[in-house]
Amino acid sequence: MNNIQDLKLILESVLLSSREPISINEMRRLFDDDLSIELLRRALDELCLAWQGRGVELVQIAEGWRFQTRPEYQRYLSRLNPEKQPKYSRAVMETLAIIAYKQPVTRGDIEEIRGVTVNSQIIKTLEERDWIKVVGHRDVPGRPALFATTASFLSDLNLRALDELPALLDLGSLTHANPHTAELNLEL
Amino acid sequence: MNNIQDLKLILESVLLSSREPISINEMRRLFDDDLSIELLRRALDELCLAWQGRGVELVQIAEGWRFQTRPEYQRYLSRLNPEKQPKYSRAVMETLAIIAYKQPVTRGDIEEIRGVTVNSQIIKTLEERDWIKVVGHRDVPGRPALFATTASFLSDLNLRALDELPALLDLGSLTHANPHTAELNLEL
Amino acid sequence: MSATLATPRLALVKGEPFTQMPLDLYIPPDALAVYLSAFEGPLDLLLYLIRRHNLDVLDIPMAEITRQYMAYVDLMRSKQLELAAEYLLMAALLIEIKSRMLLPRHAHLDESDEQADPRAELVRRLLEYEQMKAAALELDEQPRRGRDYQAIAVWHEDAAKLLPHVESADLRIAWLGLLARAGTQQHHKVGHQALSVREAMSHLLEALQHGDYVEFTRLFDPAQGRSRLVVTFIAMLELVREQLIEIAQNAAFSPIYVRLMYVHE
């Protein structure tokens, strides 16, 4: 593998064939020669460029690199497959937000912040989507499970790392009137 | 959609995101405008040409068009971490569950329970796996096929008989007793 | 607007007389259930009241907010809506804070200043919740695989060979998902018994597949035991009811025959 052109063809084919993201390390193992990470990165960067302006893009996310469709093309894709994507309730999204921003947290922590009991179904929904997992247990009576977000949560949300999550609103700014929360969300 | 360039971008994205072949008719349904078959064919031919010399090619098979990896690139794929076990979509699993628990059922029965049309691909997937088969036809207009599970479905799932499937007795009552059902609805 | 809400004696808010209930506090009774379920709990309801009335979250008028909060809780109760315990707990907390604020402050308490305001902890919780609530909205807007974009995976030979693994527990999950979405519109009462009937129905249809008449007794296998025979019989009745098979007998006590309905029309 001396030719970056060949390298790009192979990487493109492999990435297009795999639904799961592929990490740089996995890519290196594809080849007998010991390819430098720099060369791989250069090939990936060039591929990214080559795909610009198309309906599909090569992106880097938490678990590695993957080809994915651009959101503008989603309406065509949904016509092909009219399966309704689950719409998560506020309860689910608030629980997810607390786990994402405060991890690791116990169910009790989440209940403390939300001020209501957390339905088991909510946790199960997030676990089944493979967005959260138990990463340990807090060393207090009952040894409650500690939840954290997974790599596939980041990947599914098109993020490389937790610090790419939308920034939290500054608590100081919340002491002023906040148009965000004044609106009652009546979508049921 | 006046522009063949846009058309090609859309077709390419849609075809790349589906492992299953897409027929010309399905492609036509993607667009509001009534696209001529000639135009679609021209766009597909041009796409074929554009993908020549790459590791992935656009081919036409009996059921329609699909992108596929060229055999020469297959060896790289096999080196990838034994690809994570694929999963059936929720649509396939729900269809299978309905057939397993409510057999014999027609496609219409399945659609009524799921509330969406059942893609032919789903039935085909399950038939090809030899998990479901047509056991008769209901004597109503159209004489729809009645589907039931097969012996190999039972053996693949390690069951001796259908009544070894997880009982639904308690689960079924969810719809009455649980005041959270309405909420559940939103969370899934 | 609402007689139940407007009390003749209204509070002083920051020294200002408060003469009229906020108009938007009135909720048409029919809409109440929907409206209340829009709140994710007492903190959410409190935040709504504070933000809606443009109150200063750092200087919450406890008397007023408690009264409004109680109005909601009373409404919920009068409509016999299931009232989560958390709502009552919050009511108790609000009343406690309000009464502590009425107590004269002792000079020596001033050294622990942050403890001095009984509202401090409530304010902290409200702000923390509000922060997470906003974060949840942001997260929801983040592009999401499946909803906003798809991962690419073109066909290749290995993909065709790899077959998904399914366990019976997966079917249960799929069914639960269906039930949850079907909500209250449909009742799926399927139990053990019904299941074996369904299975027997499939077996019968299979046995009749070739389309000819089959003698009634040949469809039963006594070796399988009595309950199986009963189930097979029920299955047969069910198939007749669904007009999938027909049963014929030429004369009394002559053999009974069964065949598929559709083959001969």
XYZ file of C-alpha atoms in Angstrom:
641
model
C 0.000 0.000 0.000
C 2.157 2.824 -1.266
C -0.432 4.683 -3.097
C -2.694 7.050 -1.185
C -5.176 6.722 -4.025
C -5.553 2.975 -3.367
C -5.667 3.588 0.338
C -8.548 5.997 -0.123
C -10.440 3.511 -2.291
C -10.094 0.815 0.330
C -11.027 3.056 3.236
C -14.009 4.388 1.336
C -15.260 0.892 0.516
C -14.828 -0.377 4.033
C -16.445 2.697 5.574
C -19.335 2.574 3.135
C -19.922 -1.091 3.935
C -19.949 -0.834 7.701
C -22.905 0.562 9.575
C -20.815 0.866 12.718
C -18.155 3.557 12.963
C -14.556 2.393 12.420
C -11.741 3.686 14.590
C -8.300 4.612 13.310
C -6.874 1.580 15.081
C -9.318 -0.738 13.389
C -8.394 0.835 10.056
C -4.703 0.181 10.675
C -5.408 -3.472 11.289
C -6.939 -3.767 7.819
C -3.536 -3.592 6.205
C -0.532 -5.884 6.308
C 1.859 -2.941 6.128
C 2.218 -0.819 9.183
C 0.497 2.345 8.032
C 1.222 5.547 9.889
C -1.642 7.283 11.594
C -0.660 10.441 9.725
C -1.123 8.758 6.362
C -4.520 7.412 7.411
C -5.621 10.792 8.637
C -4.519 12.414 5.422
C -6.458 9.863 3.408
C -9.546 10.401 5.601
C -9.269 14.168 5.289
C -9.028 13.887 1.525
C -12.038 11.566 1.484
C -14.022 14.051 3.551
C -13.183 16.737 1.022
C -14.055 14.513 -1.919
C -17.515 13.901 -0.458
C -18.326 17.541 0.073
C -21.479 18.725 -1.620
C -22.942 15.218 -1.706
C -25.935 13.843 0.155
C -23.662 11.618 2.207
C -20.757 12.802 4.330
C -17.809 11.224 6.093
C -17.721 12.301 9.732
C -15.660 11.615 12.787
C -17.649 10.762 15.883
C -16.956 9.232 19.274
C -16.468 5.680 18.088
C -14.519 6.477 14.939
C -15.328 7.403 11.363
C -18.528 6.729 9.494
C -20.407 7.726 6.375
C -23.846 9.139 7.073
C -26.573 10.973 5.232
C -26.931 14.710 5.567
C -30.027 15.829 7.463
C -31.342 17.635 4.369
C -31.849 14.259 2.708
C -33.750 12.744 5.602
C -37.126 13.597 4.080
C -36.409 11.361 1.108
C -35.156 8.579 3.331
C -38.256 8.728 5.498
C -40.442 8.356 2.447
C -38.658 5.179 1.551
C -39.027 3.787 5.018
C -42.053 5.331 6.688
C -41.254 3.737 10.047
C -41.860 6.363 12.677
C -38.821 7.120 14.731
C -39.623 7.150 18.424
C -40.150 10.626 19.771
C -38.849 10.767 23.280
C -40.962 12.392 25.958
C -39.740 15.295 28.062
C -39.271 12.887 30.960
C -36.917 10.757 28.879
C -35.000 13.726 27.508
C -34.629 15.382 30.922
C -33.362 12.135 32.401
C -30.929 11.790 29.524
C -29.746 15.381 29.962
C -29.108 14.864 33.667
C -27.160 11.671 32.991
C -25.204 13.315 30.172
C -24.251 16.461 32.074
C -23.917 15.168 35.622
C -22.598 11.659 35.054
C -22.145 9.367 36.798
C -25.482 9.722 38.603
C -27.807 7.420 40.473
C -31.519 7.248 39.947
C -31.844 9.093 43.258
C -29.721 11.955 41.910
C -31.985 12.220 38.893
C -35.093 12.202 41.063
C -33.578 14.884 43.284
C -33.028 17.173 40.325
C -36.306 16.499 38.525
C -38.361 16.456 41.722
C -40.316 13.370 40.667
C -39.795 9.634 40.719
C -38.070 8.255 37.671
C -40.187 5.627 35.974
C -38.209 2.404 35.292
C -39.497 2.519 31.760
C -37.516 5.711 31.183
C -34.261 4.089 32.210
C -35.076 1.020 30.141
C -35.863 3.104 27.080
C -32.471 4.802 27.315
C -30.649 1.546 28.005
C -32.307 -0.181 25.069
C -31.295 2.631 22.790
C -27.778 1.994 24.090
C -27.432 5.592 25.183
C -26.812 4.962 28.877
C -25.276 2.165 30.895
C -24.445 1.265 34.464
C -20.810 2.115 35.097
C -20.624 1.218 38.768
C -22.387 1.469 42.083
C -22.242 4.206 44.671
C -20.818 3.007 47.926
C -23.811 3.895 50.084
C -26.512 1.668 51.556
C -28.364 -0.097 48.772
C -25.374 0.408 46.474
C -27.422 2.211 43.823
C -26.329 1.882 40.191
C -24.413 4.772 38.677
C -25.469 5.680 35.154
C -23.326 7.279 32.468
C -23.764 7.865 28.753
C -22.220 5.502 26.206
C -20.001 6.073 23.190
C -22.920 5.249 20.939
C -24.938 8.046 22.572
C -22.261 10.466 21.416
C -22.063 8.871 17.976
C -25.828 8.880 17.541
C -25.851 12.578 18.365
C -22.982 13.180 15.979
C -20.527 14.126 18.702
C -16.912 13.172 19.214
C -16.736 13.719 22.949
C -18.843 14.845 25.885
C -17.362 18.319 25.763
C -19.059 18.801 22.396
C -22.453 18.624 24.087
C -24.373 21.916 23.867
C -23.120 24.215 26.620
C -25.298 24.417 29.704
C -27.099 27.657 30.344
C -25.252 29.707 32.887
C -27.058 29.587 36.227
C -26.561 33.330 36.499
C -28.471 33.908 33.309
C -31.295 31.798 34.658
C -31.888 34.216 37.479
C -33.313 36.538 34.854
C -36.505 35.857 33.023
C -35.950 33.027 30.630
C -37.982 32.747 27.468
C -36.927 29.094 27.153
C -38.757 27.913 30.186
C -41.596 30.411 30.319
C -43.222 28.660 27.418
C -45.299 25.754 28.448
C -44.644 22.893 26.166
C -48.008 21.399 25.379
C -47.013 18.842 22.803
C -48.471 15.629 24.038
C -36.775 18.466 -9.116
C -35.741 19.855 -12.466
C -32.128 19.221 -12.145
C -30.675 15.796 -12.928
C -27.702 16.685 -10.734
C -29.956 17.024 -7.677
C -31.804 13.892 -8.649
C -28.550 11.951 -8.767
C -27.505 13.269 -5.354
C -30.797 12.175 -3.839
C -30.793 8.772 -5.488
C -27.204 8.207 -4.457
C -27.928 9.060 -0.811
C -31.021 6.920 -0.691
C -29.351 3.959 -2.373
C -26.240 4.199 -0.193
C -28.280 4.173 2.977
C -30.184 1.023 2.111
C -28.717 -2.454 2.081
C -31.819 -3.686 0.328
C -32.306 -3.061 -3.369
C -34.689 -0.239 -4.300
C -36.992 -0.624 -7.275
C -37.653 2.082 -9.841
C -41.197 2.353 -8.529
C -40.026 2.922 -5.000
C -37.667 5.587 -6.296
C -40.474 7.359 -8.093
C -42.452 7.538 -4.891
C -39.646 9.519 -3.265
C -40.564 12.609 -5.237
C -43.608 14.813 -5.281
C -43.223 15.448 -8.987
C -44.110 12.667 -11.298
C -40.663 11.727 -12.563
C -40.442 9.832 -15.809
C -38.911 6.391 -15.711
C -36.579 7.537 -18.485
C -35.219 10.355 -16.369
C -34.666 8.024 -13.421
C -32.926 5.489 -15.626
C -30.708 8.167 -17.063
C -29.756 9.349 -13.581
C -29.035 5.776 -12.494
C -26.913 5.122 -15.575
C -24.914 8.250 -14.910
C -24.458 7.223 -11.284
C -23.222 3.795 -12.386
C -20.655 5.476 -14.582
C -19.582 7.877 -11.862
C -18.908 4.976 -9.501
C -16.756 3.037 -11.931
C -13.292 2.253 -10.679
C -14.360 2.574 -7.039
C -14.544 -0.125 -4.388
C -18.322 0.105 -4.328
C -20.535 -0.214 -7.380
C -24.129 0.475 -8.268
C -25.784 -2.605 -9.740
C -29.214 -3.586 -10.931
C -30.548 -6.909 -9.691
C -33.959 -8.501 -9.970
C -35.545 -6.553 -7.091
C -34.069 -3.209 -8.073
C -30.915 -1.198 -7.650
C -28.372 -1.309 -4.904
C -24.838 -0.289 -4.077
C -22.570 -3.185 -3.218
C -18.958 -3.696 -2.311
C -16.836 -5.180 -5.078
C -15.624 -8.684 -4.255
C -11.967 -7.545 -4.404
C -12.602 -5.373 -1.361
C -14.347 -8.068 0.566
C -11.092 -9.285 2.133
C -10.584 -5.972 3.907
C -14.067 -6.165 5.298
C -13.484 -9.612 6.710
C -10.529 -8.262 8.623
C -12.665 -5.705 10.335
C -13.511 -6.727 13.850
C -15.929 -9.555 13.314
C -18.676 -7.204 12.363
C -20.964 -6.524 15.227
C -23.904 -8.864 15.089
C -26.539 -7.236 12.949
C -29.950 -6.604 14.424
C -33.392 -6.738 12.949
C -35.170 -3.420 12.854
C -37.998 -2.777 15.245
C -40.396 -3.190 12.324
C -39.138 -6.703 11.614
C -39.187 -7.704 15.278
C -42.689 -6.404 15.817
C -43.968 -8.143 12.710
C -42.370 -11.371 13.869
C -43.850 -10.961 17.346
C -47.324 -10.416 15.916
C -47.065 -13.455 13.687
C -45.711 -15.561 16.552
C -48.356 -14.549 19.056
C -51.413 -14.049 16.872
C -50.948 -16.613 14.114
C -52.368 -17.211 11.647
C -52.512 -13.551 10.602
C -52.759 -11.645 7.358
C -50.660 -8.687 6.430
C -53.724 -6.559 7.097
C -53.917 -7.887 10.658
C -50.286 -6.949 11.196
C -50.853 -3.497 9.766
C -53.831 -2.965 11.996
C -51.872 -3.818 15.119
C -48.758 -1.888 14.139
C -50.657 1.048 12.723
C -48.355 1.340 9.696
C -48.133 -0.393 6.382
C -45.984 -3.485 6.381
C -43.146 -3.177 3.936
C -42.894 -6.242 1.638
C -39.239 -6.361 2.515
C -40.097 -7.210 6.098
C -42.184 -10.221 5.112
C -39.495 -11.257 2.661
C -36.767 -11.013 5.271
C -38.690 -13.306 7.585
C -39.634 -15.730 4.812
C -36.059 -15.944 3.601
C -34.953 -16.711 7.110
C -37.511 -19.522 6.986
C -39.164 -18.265 10.143
C -42.605 -17.592 8.691
C -44.637 -19.151 5.915
C -48.018 -18.888 4.290
C -50.320 -21.506 5.776
C -53.507 -20.566 3.988
C -55.642 -17.721 2.779
C -58.465 -15.939 4.516
C -61.738 -16.282 2.726
C -62.398 -12.601 2.212
C -62.075 -10.482 -0.916
C -58.492 -10.495 -2.089
C -57.939 -13.800 -0.293
C -54.991 -12.489 1.721
C -52.284 -14.927 2.735
C -52.249 -16.143 6.317
C -48.832 -16.215 7.925
C -47.668 -18.503 10.694
C -44.298 -19.315 12.197
C -42.362 -22.374 11.055
C -40.694 -25.252 12.844
C -37.305 -23.738 12.132
C -38.406 -20.540 13.877
C -39.030 -22.599 16.999
C -35.766 -24.485 16.732
C -33.748 -21.313 16.012
C -35.230 -19.744 19.111
C -34.627 -22.886 21.095
C -38.287 -23.496 21.773
C -40.104 -26.797 21.691
C -43.520 -25.308 21.127
C -45.125 -21.921 20.719
C -46.453 -21.935 24.244
C -42.869 -21.706 25.465
C -42.782 -18.142 24.165
C -42.781 -15.593 26.991
C -46.327 -15.463 28.302
C -48.221 -12.316 27.514
C -50.919 -12.760 30.103
C -49.555 -10.209 32.543
C -48.099 -8.048 29.826
C -51.412 -7.788 28.067
C -53.026 -6.226 31.089
C -50.670 -3.303 30.829
C -53.197 -1.583 28.667
C -55.816 -1.513 31.402
C -54.232 -1.296 34.798
C -51.271 0.915 34.274
C -52.143 4.596 34.543
C -48.804 5.387 32.928
C -49.725 3.793 29.671
C -50.485 7.101 28.076
C -47.141 8.321 29.234
C -45.409 5.175 28.063
C -46.789 5.905 24.720
C -44.617 8.953 24.473
C -41.543 7.421 25.915
C -40.950 4.619 23.528
C -63.021 34.673 35.420
C -63.112 31.742 37.714
C -65.104 31.945 40.884
C -63.216 29.076 42.405
C -59.922 30.803 42.013
C -60.661 34.412 42.750
C -60.640 34.930 46.476
C -61.932 38.236 47.786
C -58.868 38.904 49.889
C -55.681 39.142 47.941
C -52.103 39.381 49.039
C -49.569 42.154 49.247
C -46.744 41.434 46.855
C -43.533 43.263 47.740
C -45.675 45.835 49.442
C -47.850 46.274 46.367
C -51.473 45.326 46.758
C -52.447 42.466 44.600
C -55.967 42.959 43.438
C -56.545 40.492 40.671
C -55.706 36.884 40.072
C -53.552 36.395 37.000
C -55.952 35.714 34.200
C -53.969 32.877 32.728
C -54.312 30.884 35.898
C -57.791 29.952 34.835
C -57.874 26.701 32.941
C -61.003 25.371 31.270
C -61.818 22.239 33.272
C -61.810 20.025 30.186
C -58.319 21.035 29.324
C -57.077 20.546 32.837
C -55.966 16.957 32.595
C -54.027 17.637 29.434
C -52.651 20.824 30.879
C -51.452 19.327 34.118
C -49.849 16.368 32.431
C -47.737 18.898 30.609
C -45.888 19.486 33.874
C -43.062 17.169 34.717
C -43.612 17.573 38.434
C -43.830 20.182 41.184
C -40.557 21.892 40.261
C -41.757 22.252 36.711
C -45.082 23.677 37.854
C -43.379 26.124 40.208
C -40.986 27.248 37.506
C -43.889 27.783 35.192
C -45.685 29.968 37.728
C -42.545 31.982 38.410
C -41.616 32.496 34.764
C -45.160 33.081 33.619
C -45.630 35.890 36.081
C -42.166 37.272 35.587
C -41.303 36.852 39.225
C -37.781 37.308 40.487
C -36.503 33.816 41.118
C -34.031 35.157 43.669
C -36.798 36.883 45.594
C -39.769 34.601 45.250
C -42.937 36.036 46.829
C -43.666 32.974 48.924
C -47.211 33.841 49.955
C -48.305 34.465 46.405
C -46.517 31.513 44.852
C -47.781 29.174 47.569
C -51.322 30.318 46.995
C -51.097 29.834 43.250
C -49.430 26.497 43.647
C -52.144 25.384 46.061
C -54.787 26.521 43.597
C -53.380 24.073 41.069
C -53.109 21.282 43.583
C -56.682 21.870 44.730
C -57.853 21.868 41.145
C -56.130 18.577 40.569
C -57.769 17.131 43.625
C -61.215 18.468 42.875
C -60.992 16.915 39.435
C -59.866 13.738 41.158
C -56.798 13.588 39.039
C -54.217 11.283 40.363
C -51.986 13.596 42.321
C -48.414 12.451 42.660
C -47.148 12.517 46.234
C -44.401 14.851 45.128
C -46.916 17.634 44.577
C -48.157 17.408 48.142
C -44.629 17.239 49.471
C -43.813 20.443 47.626
C -46.961 22.079 49.010
C -45.796 21.247 52.525
C -42.336 22.630 51.771
C -43.757 25.890 50.397
C -45.919 26.373 53.461
C -42.977 25.648 55.710
C -40.780 28.180 53.955
C -43.543 30.734 54.058
C -44.026 30.324 57.795
C -40.301 30.410 58.492
C -40.141 33.703 56.677
C -42.744 35.106 59.048
C -40.586 34.324 62.072
C -38.565 37.243 63.393
C -34.909 36.908 62.566
C -32.386 36.794 65.346
C -29.378 39.019 65.045
C -26.919 36.246 65.839
C -28.125 34.208 62.903
C -26.630 36.706 60.513
C -23.194 35.132 60.659
C -24.412 32.164 58.664
C -25.871 34.414 56.075
C -26.560 31.936 53.298
C -28.671 29.932 55.727
C -30.670 32.998 56.557
C -33.046 32.896 53.616
C -35.308 29.882 53.958
C -35.878 30.024 50.198
C -32.239 29.459 49.270
C -32.429 25.709 48.875
C -35.649 25.906 46.853
C -34.111 28.508 44.561
C -31.056 26.326 44.047
C -33.217 23.359 43.099
C -35.413 25.416 40.785
C -32.431 26.812 38.926
C -30.726 23.449 38.671
C -33.881 21.896 37.297
C -34.398 24.742 34.873
C -30.855 24.321 33.637
C -31.412 20.621 32.961
C -34.774 21.293 31.373
C -33.136 23.666 28.908
C -30.335 21.156 28.326
C -32.924 18.496 27.503
C -34.441 20.772 24.853
C -31.000 21.378 23.376
C -30.206 17.677 23.332
C -33.468 17.014 21.580
C -32.451 19.420 18.840
C -29.094 17.791 18.318
C -29.048 15.810 15.042
C -29.976 12.251 15.910
C -29.213 9.054 14.028
C -32.376 7.490 12.723
C -34.438 10.653 13.091
C -32.285 13.217 11.281
C -29.730 11.151 9.436
C -28.879 7.533 8.676
C -25.656 5.605 8.880
C -24.509 4.272 5.540
C -24.111 0.556 4.986
C -24.026 -0.807 1.474
C -24.593 -4.454 0.704
C -21.657 -6.831 0.753
C -21.305 -10.582 0.836
C -20.535 -10.902 4.505
C -23.428 -8.686 5.435
C -25.697 -11.108 3.648
C -24.259 -14.060 5.542
C -24.453 -12.532 8.974
C -27.918 -13.206 10.282
C -29.294 -11.354 13.241
C -29.658 -13.357 16.392
C -33.083 -13.341 18.011
C -34.116 -14.711 21.367
C -37.589 -15.205 22.665
C -37.010 -12.340 25.091
C -36.595 -10.052 22.061
C -40.088 -10.984 20.943
C -41.402 -10.085 24.354
C -39.705 -6.694 24.119
C -41.105 -6.152 20.630
C -44.551 -7.023 21.880
C -44.234 -4.694 24.851
C -43.245 -1.923 22.489
C -46.328 -2.586 20.417
C -48.542 -2.586 23.478
C -47.073 0.626 24.717
C -47.686 2.338 21.413
C -51.116 0.875 20.953
C -51.898 2.534 24.271
C -55.479 2.286 25.323
C -56.878 1.922 21.849
C -56.445 -1.789 21.647
C -56.491 -4.651 24.060
C -54.277 -7.563 23.373
C -55.434 -10.323 25.598
C -53.244 -13.211 24.696
C -52.522 -15.809 27.282
C -51.033 -19.241 27.402
C -54.229 -20.907 26.423
C -54.959 -18.637 23.511
C -51.454 -19.172 22.310
C -51.743 -22.920 22.076
C -55.041 -22.449 20.247
C -53.259 -20.254 17.753
C -50.576 -22.870 17.334
C -53.183 -25.587 16.854
C -54.884 -23.401 14.248
C -51.665 -23.228 12.282
C -51.206 -26.980 12.555
C -54.720 -27.640 11.340
C -54.295 -25.319 8.373
C -51.104 -27.089 7.507
C -52.695 -30.510 7.742
C -55.402 -29.317 5.378
C -52.960 -27.667 3.020
C -53.501 -29.990 0.026
C -57.130 -28.890 -0.145
C -58.882 -32.224 0.115
C -61.328 -33.254 2.760
C -59.681 -34.779 5.783
C -61.610 -36.902 8.187
C -62.381 -35.050 11.388
C -60.951 -37.721 13.681
C -57.670 -37.839 11.796
C -56.984 -34.285 12.819
C -56.819 -35.307 16.451
C -53.982 -37.257 17.967
C -55.125 -38.850 21.225
C -51.500 -39.510 22.139
C -51.072 -35.804 22.841
C -53.350 -35.881 25.811
C -56.735 -34.522 26.661
C -55.887 -30.835 26.946
C -54.260 -30.922 23.539
C -57.398 -32.484 22.060
C -59.527 -29.758 23.601
C -57.200 -27.096 22.265
C -57.308 -28.628 18.787
C -61.072 -28.690 18.929
C -61.266 -25.067 20.032
C -58.816 -24.207 17.257
C -61.114 -25.905 14.773
C -64.099 -23.920 16.000
C -62.061 -20.750 15.756
C -61.084 -21.571 12.173
C -64.727 -22.144 11.318
C -65.625 -18.850 12.908
C -62.925 -17.109 10.901
C -64.262 -18.905 7.832
C -60.990 -20.537 7.071
C -62.235 -24.115 7.075
C -65.532 -25.828 6.542
C -66.897 -28.903 8.182
C -69.266 -31.277 6.448
C -71.242 -34.357 7.394
C -73.475 -36.129 4.898
C -75.798 -37.809 7.337
C -76.185 -38.192 11.035
C -73.466 -40.374 12.552
C -71.590 -40.527 9.269
C -67.995 -39.400 9.278
C -67.329 -35.691 9.603
C -64.979 -34.107 7.103
C -62.964 -30.942 7.261
C -61.370 -28.985 4.479
C -59.994 -25.573 3.689
C -62.672 -23.120 2.727
C -61.025 -21.272 -0.123
C -59.800 -24.095 -2.340
C -63.256 -24.876 -3.643
C -65.310 -21.927 -4.667
